mmCIF file with all atom_site columns, C-alpha atoms in Angstrom:
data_model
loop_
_atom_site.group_PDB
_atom_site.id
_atom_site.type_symbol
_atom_site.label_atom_id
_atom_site.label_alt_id
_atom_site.label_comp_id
_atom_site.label_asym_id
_atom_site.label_entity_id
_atom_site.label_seq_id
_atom_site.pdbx_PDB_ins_code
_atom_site.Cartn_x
_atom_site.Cartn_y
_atom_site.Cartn_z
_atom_site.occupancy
_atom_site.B_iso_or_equiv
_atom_site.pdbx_formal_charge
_atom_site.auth_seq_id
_atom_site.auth_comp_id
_atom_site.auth_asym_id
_atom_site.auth_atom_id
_atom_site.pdbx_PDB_model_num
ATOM 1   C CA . UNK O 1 1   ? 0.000   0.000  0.000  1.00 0.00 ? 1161 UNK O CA 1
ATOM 2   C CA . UNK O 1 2   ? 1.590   3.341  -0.423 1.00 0.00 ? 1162 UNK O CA 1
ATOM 3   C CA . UNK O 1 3   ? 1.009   6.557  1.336  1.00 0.00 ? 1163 UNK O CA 1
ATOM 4   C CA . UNK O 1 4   ? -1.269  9.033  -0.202 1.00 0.00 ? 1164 UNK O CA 1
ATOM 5   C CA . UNK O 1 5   ? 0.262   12.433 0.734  1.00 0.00 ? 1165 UNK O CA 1
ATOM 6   C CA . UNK O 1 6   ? -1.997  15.810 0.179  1.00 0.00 ? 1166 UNK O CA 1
ATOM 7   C CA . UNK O 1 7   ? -1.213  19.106 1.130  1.00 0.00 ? 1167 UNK O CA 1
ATOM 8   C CA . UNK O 1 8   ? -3.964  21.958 1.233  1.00 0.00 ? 1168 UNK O CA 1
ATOM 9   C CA . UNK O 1 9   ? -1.996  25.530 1.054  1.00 0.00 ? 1169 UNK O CA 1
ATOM 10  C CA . UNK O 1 10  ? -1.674  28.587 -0.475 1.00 0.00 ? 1170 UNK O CA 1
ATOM 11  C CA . UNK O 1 11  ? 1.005   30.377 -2.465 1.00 0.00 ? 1171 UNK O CA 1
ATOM 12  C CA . UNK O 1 12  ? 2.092   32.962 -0.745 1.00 0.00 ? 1172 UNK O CA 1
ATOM 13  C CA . UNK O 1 13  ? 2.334   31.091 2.599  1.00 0.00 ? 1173 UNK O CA 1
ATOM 14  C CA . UNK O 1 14  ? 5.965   30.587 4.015  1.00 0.00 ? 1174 UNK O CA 1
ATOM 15  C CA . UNK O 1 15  ? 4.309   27.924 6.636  1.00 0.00 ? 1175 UNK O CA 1
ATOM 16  C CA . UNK O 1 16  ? 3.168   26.398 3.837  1.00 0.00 ? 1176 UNK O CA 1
ATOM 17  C CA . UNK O 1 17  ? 6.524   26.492 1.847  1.00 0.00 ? 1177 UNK O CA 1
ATOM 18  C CA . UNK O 1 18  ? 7.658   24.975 4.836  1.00 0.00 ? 1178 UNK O CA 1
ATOM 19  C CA . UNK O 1 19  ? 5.927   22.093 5.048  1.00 0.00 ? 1179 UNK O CA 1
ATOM 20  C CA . UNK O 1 20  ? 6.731   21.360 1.115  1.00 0.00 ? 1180 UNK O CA 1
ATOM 21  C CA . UNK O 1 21  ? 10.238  21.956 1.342  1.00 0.00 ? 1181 UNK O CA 1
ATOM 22  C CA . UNK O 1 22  ? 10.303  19.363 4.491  1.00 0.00 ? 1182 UNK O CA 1
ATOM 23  C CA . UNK O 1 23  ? 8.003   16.934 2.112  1.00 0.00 ? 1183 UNK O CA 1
ATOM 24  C CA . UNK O 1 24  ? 10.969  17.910 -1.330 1.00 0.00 ? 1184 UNK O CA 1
ATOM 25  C CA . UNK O 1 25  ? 13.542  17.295 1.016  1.00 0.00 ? 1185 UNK O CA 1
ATOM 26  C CA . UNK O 1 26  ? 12.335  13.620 2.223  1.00 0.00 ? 1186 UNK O CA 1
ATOM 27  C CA . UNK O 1 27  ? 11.619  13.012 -1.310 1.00 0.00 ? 1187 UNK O CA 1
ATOM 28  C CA . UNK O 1 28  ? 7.666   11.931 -0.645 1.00 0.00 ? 1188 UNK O CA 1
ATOM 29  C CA . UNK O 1 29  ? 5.265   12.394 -3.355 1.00 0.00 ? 1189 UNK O CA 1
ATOM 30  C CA . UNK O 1 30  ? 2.684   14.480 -2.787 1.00 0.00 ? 1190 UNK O CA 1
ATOM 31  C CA . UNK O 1 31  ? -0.566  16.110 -4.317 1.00 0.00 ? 1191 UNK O CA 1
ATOM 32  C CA . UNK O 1 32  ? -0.862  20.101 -3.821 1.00 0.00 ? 1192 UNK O CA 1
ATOM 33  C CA . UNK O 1 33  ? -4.270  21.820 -3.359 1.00 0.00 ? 1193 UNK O CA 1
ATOM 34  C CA . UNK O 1 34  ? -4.378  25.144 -3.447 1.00 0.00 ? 1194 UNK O CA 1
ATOM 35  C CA . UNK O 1 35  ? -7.149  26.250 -1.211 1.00 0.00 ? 1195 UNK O CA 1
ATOM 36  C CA . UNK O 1 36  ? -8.820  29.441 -2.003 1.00 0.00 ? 1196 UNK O CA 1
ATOM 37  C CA . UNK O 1 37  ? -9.039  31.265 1.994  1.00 0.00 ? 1197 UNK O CA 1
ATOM 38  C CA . UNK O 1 38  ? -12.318 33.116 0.661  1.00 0.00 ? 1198 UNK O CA 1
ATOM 39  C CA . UNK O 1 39  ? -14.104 30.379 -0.305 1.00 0.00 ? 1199 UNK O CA 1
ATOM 40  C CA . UNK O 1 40  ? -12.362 27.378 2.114  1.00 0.00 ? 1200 UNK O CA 1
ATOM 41  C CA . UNK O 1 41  ? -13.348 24.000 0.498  1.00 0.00 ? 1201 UNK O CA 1
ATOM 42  C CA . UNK O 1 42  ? -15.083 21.171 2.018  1.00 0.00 ? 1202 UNK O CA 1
ATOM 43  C CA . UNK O 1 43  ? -12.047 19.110 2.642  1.00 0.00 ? 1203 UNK O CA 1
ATOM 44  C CA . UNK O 1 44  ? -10.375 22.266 4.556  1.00 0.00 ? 1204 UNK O CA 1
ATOM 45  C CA . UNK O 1 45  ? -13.133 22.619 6.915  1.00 0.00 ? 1205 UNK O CA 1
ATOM 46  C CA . UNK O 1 46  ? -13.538 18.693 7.330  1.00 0.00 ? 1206 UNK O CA 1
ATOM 47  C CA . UNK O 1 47  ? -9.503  18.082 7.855  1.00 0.00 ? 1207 UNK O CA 1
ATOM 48  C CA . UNK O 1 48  ? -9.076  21.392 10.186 1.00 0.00 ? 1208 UNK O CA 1
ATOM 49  C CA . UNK O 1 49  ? -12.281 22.293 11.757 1.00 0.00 ? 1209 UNK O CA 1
ATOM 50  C CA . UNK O 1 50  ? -10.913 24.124 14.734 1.00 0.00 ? 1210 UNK O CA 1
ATOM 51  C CA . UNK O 1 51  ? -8.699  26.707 13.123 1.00 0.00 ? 1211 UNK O CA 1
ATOM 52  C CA . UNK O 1 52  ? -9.961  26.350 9.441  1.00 0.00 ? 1212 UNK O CA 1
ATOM 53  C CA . UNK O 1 53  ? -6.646  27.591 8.202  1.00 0.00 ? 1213 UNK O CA 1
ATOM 54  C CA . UNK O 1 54  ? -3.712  25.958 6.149  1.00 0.00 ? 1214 UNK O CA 1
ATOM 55  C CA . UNK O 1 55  ? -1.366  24.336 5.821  1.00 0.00 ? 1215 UNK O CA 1
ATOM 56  C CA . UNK O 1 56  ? -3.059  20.865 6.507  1.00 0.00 ? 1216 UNK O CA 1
ATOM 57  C CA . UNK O 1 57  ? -1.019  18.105 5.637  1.00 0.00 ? 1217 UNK O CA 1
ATOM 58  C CA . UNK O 1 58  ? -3.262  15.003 5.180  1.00 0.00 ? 1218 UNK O CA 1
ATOM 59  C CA . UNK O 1 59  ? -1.837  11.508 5.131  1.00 0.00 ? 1219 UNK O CA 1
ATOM 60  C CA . UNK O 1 60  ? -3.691  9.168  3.997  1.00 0.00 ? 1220 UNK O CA 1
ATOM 61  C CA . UNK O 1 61  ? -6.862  10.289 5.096  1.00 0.00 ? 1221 UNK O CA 1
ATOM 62  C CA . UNK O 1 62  ? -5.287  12.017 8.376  1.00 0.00 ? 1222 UNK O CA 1
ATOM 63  C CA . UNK O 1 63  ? -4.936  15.275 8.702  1.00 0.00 ? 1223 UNK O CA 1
ATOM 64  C CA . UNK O 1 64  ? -1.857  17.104 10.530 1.00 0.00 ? 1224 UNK O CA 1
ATOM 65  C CA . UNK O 1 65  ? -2.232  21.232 11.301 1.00 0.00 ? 1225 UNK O CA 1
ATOM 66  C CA . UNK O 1 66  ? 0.077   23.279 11.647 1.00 0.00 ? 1226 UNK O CA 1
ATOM 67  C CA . UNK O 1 67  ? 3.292   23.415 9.844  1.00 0.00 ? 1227 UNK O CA 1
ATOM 68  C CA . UNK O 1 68  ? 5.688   22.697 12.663 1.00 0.00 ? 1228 UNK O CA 1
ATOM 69  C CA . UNK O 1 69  ? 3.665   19.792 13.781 1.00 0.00 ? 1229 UNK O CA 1
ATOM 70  C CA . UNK O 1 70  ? 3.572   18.878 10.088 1.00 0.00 ? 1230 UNK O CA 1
ATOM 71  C CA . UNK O 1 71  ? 7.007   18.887 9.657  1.00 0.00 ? 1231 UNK O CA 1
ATOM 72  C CA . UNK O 1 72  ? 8.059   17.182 12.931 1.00 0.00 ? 1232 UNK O CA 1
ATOM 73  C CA . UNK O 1 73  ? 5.083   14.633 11.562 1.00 0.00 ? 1233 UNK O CA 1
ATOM 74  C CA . UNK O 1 74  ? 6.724   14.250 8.458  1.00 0.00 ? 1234 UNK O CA 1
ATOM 75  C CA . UNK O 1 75  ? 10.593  13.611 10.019 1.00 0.00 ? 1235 UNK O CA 1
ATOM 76  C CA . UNK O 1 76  ? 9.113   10.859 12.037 1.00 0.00 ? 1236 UNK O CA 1
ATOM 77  C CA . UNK O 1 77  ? 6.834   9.473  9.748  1.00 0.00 ? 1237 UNK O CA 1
ATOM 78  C CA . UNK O 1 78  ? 8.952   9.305  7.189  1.00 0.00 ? 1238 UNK O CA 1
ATOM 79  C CA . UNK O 1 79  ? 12.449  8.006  9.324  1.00 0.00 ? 1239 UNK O CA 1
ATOM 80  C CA . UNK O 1 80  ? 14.017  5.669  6.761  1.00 0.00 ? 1240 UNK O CA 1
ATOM 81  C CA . UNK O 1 81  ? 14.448  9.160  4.377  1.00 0.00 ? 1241 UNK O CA 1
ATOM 82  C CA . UNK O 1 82  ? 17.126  11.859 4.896  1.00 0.00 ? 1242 UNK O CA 1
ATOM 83  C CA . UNK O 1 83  ? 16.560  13.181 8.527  1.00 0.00 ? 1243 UNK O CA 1
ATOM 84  C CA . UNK O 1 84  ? 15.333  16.816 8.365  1.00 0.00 ? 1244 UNK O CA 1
ATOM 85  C CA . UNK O 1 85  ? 17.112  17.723 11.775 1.00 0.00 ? 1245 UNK O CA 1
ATOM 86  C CA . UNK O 1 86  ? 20.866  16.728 12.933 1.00 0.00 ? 1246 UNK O CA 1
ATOM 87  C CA . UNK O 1 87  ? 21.379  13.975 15.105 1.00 0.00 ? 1247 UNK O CA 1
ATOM 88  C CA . UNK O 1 88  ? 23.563  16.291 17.645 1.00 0.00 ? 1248 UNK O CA 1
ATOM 89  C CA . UNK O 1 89  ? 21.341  17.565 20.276 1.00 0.00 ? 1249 UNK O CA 1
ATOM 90  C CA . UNK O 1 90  ? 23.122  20.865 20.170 1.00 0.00 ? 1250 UNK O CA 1
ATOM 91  C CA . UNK O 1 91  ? 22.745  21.027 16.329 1.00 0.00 ? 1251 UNK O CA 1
ATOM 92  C CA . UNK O 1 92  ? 19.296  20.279 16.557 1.00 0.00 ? 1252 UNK O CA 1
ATOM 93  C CA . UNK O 1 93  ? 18.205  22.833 19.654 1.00 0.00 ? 1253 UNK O CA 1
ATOM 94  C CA . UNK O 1 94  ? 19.986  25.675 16.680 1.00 0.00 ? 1254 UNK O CA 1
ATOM 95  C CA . UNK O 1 95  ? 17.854  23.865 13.884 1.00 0.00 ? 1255 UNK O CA 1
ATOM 96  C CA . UNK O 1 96  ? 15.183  24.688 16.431 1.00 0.00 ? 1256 UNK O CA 1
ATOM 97  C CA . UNK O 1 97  ? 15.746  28.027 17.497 1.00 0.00 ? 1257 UNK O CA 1
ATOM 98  C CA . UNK O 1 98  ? 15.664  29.439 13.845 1.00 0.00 ? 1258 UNK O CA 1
ATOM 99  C CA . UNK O 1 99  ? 12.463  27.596 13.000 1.00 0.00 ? 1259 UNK O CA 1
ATOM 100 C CA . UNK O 1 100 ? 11.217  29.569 16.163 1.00 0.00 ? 1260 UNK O CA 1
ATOM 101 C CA . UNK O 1 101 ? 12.802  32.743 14.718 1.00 0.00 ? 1261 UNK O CA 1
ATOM 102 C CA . UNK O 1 102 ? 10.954  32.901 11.668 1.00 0.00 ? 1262 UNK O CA 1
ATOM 103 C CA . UNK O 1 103 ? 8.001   32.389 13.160 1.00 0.00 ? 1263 UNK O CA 1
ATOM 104 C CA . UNK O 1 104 ? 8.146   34.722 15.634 1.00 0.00 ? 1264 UNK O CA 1
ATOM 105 C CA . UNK O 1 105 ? 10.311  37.807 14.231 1.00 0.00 ? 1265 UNK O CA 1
ATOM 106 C CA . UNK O 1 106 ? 10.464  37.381 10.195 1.00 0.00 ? 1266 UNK O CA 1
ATOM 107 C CA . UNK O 1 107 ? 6.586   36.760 10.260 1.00 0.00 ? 1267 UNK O CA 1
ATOM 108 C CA . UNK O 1 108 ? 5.817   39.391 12.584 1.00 0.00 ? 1268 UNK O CA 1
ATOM 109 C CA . UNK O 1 109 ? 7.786   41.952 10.104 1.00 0.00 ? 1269 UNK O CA 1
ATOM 110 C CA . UNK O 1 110 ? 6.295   40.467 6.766  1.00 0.00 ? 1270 UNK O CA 1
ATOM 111 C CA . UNK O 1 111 ? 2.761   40.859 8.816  1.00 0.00 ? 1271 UNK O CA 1
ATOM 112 C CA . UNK O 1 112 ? 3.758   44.641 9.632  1.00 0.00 ? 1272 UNK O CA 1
ATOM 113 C CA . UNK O 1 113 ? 5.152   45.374 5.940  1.00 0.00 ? 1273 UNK O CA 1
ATOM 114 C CA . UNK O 1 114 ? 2.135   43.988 4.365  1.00 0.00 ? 1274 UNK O CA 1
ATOM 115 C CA . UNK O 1 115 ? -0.071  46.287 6.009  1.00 0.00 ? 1275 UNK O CA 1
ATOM 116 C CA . UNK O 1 116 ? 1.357   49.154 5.874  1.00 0.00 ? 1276 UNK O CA 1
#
């Protein structure tokens, strides 16, 4: 049986570009939606009821939210394929710390450029 792999996203979205570079990197085939945020589609709302936003990484049939917990989902689901985060602890905790980084201070200025 293989894995179905889907991804519901949008272009612009650098959590979503995160979860598809994690997904490239692993090498795991995958089918993109693009979801359309004013008009969310059925599968959105049924695979991420709570916050109804993407990315949603759905495998098969199972849906993962968030793109953090997506890609932390994909390194251990996918363990036999290139490891997305050193095996050093130390190594790791920086892998982690950046992650954080850009979520905290590059999004918070693209957030702040884009409406202003």
């Amino acid at each position: 049986m293989s894995d179905e792999v889907v991804l519901l996203s949008i272009w612009p979205s650098m959590f979503g570009m995160r979860v598809q570079i994690a997904l490239e990197e692993k090498g795991i085939e995958y089918e993109y939606k693009e979801e359309d945020l004013a008009n969310k589609s059925t599968l959105l709302l049924k695979m991420n009821p709570i916050h109804k936003k993407v990315p949603v990484l759905i495998h098969n049939g199972k849906p993962v939210c968030e793109s953090s917990i997506a890609v932390q989902y994909i390194d251990e689901a996918w363990k036999d394929k290139f490891p997305l985060l050193p095996s050093d602890p130390y190594h790791r905790a920086q892998a982690r710390f950046w992650a954080d980084y850009i979520d905290k201070k590059v999004y918070m200025l693209i957030t702040f450029y884009c409406d202003h």
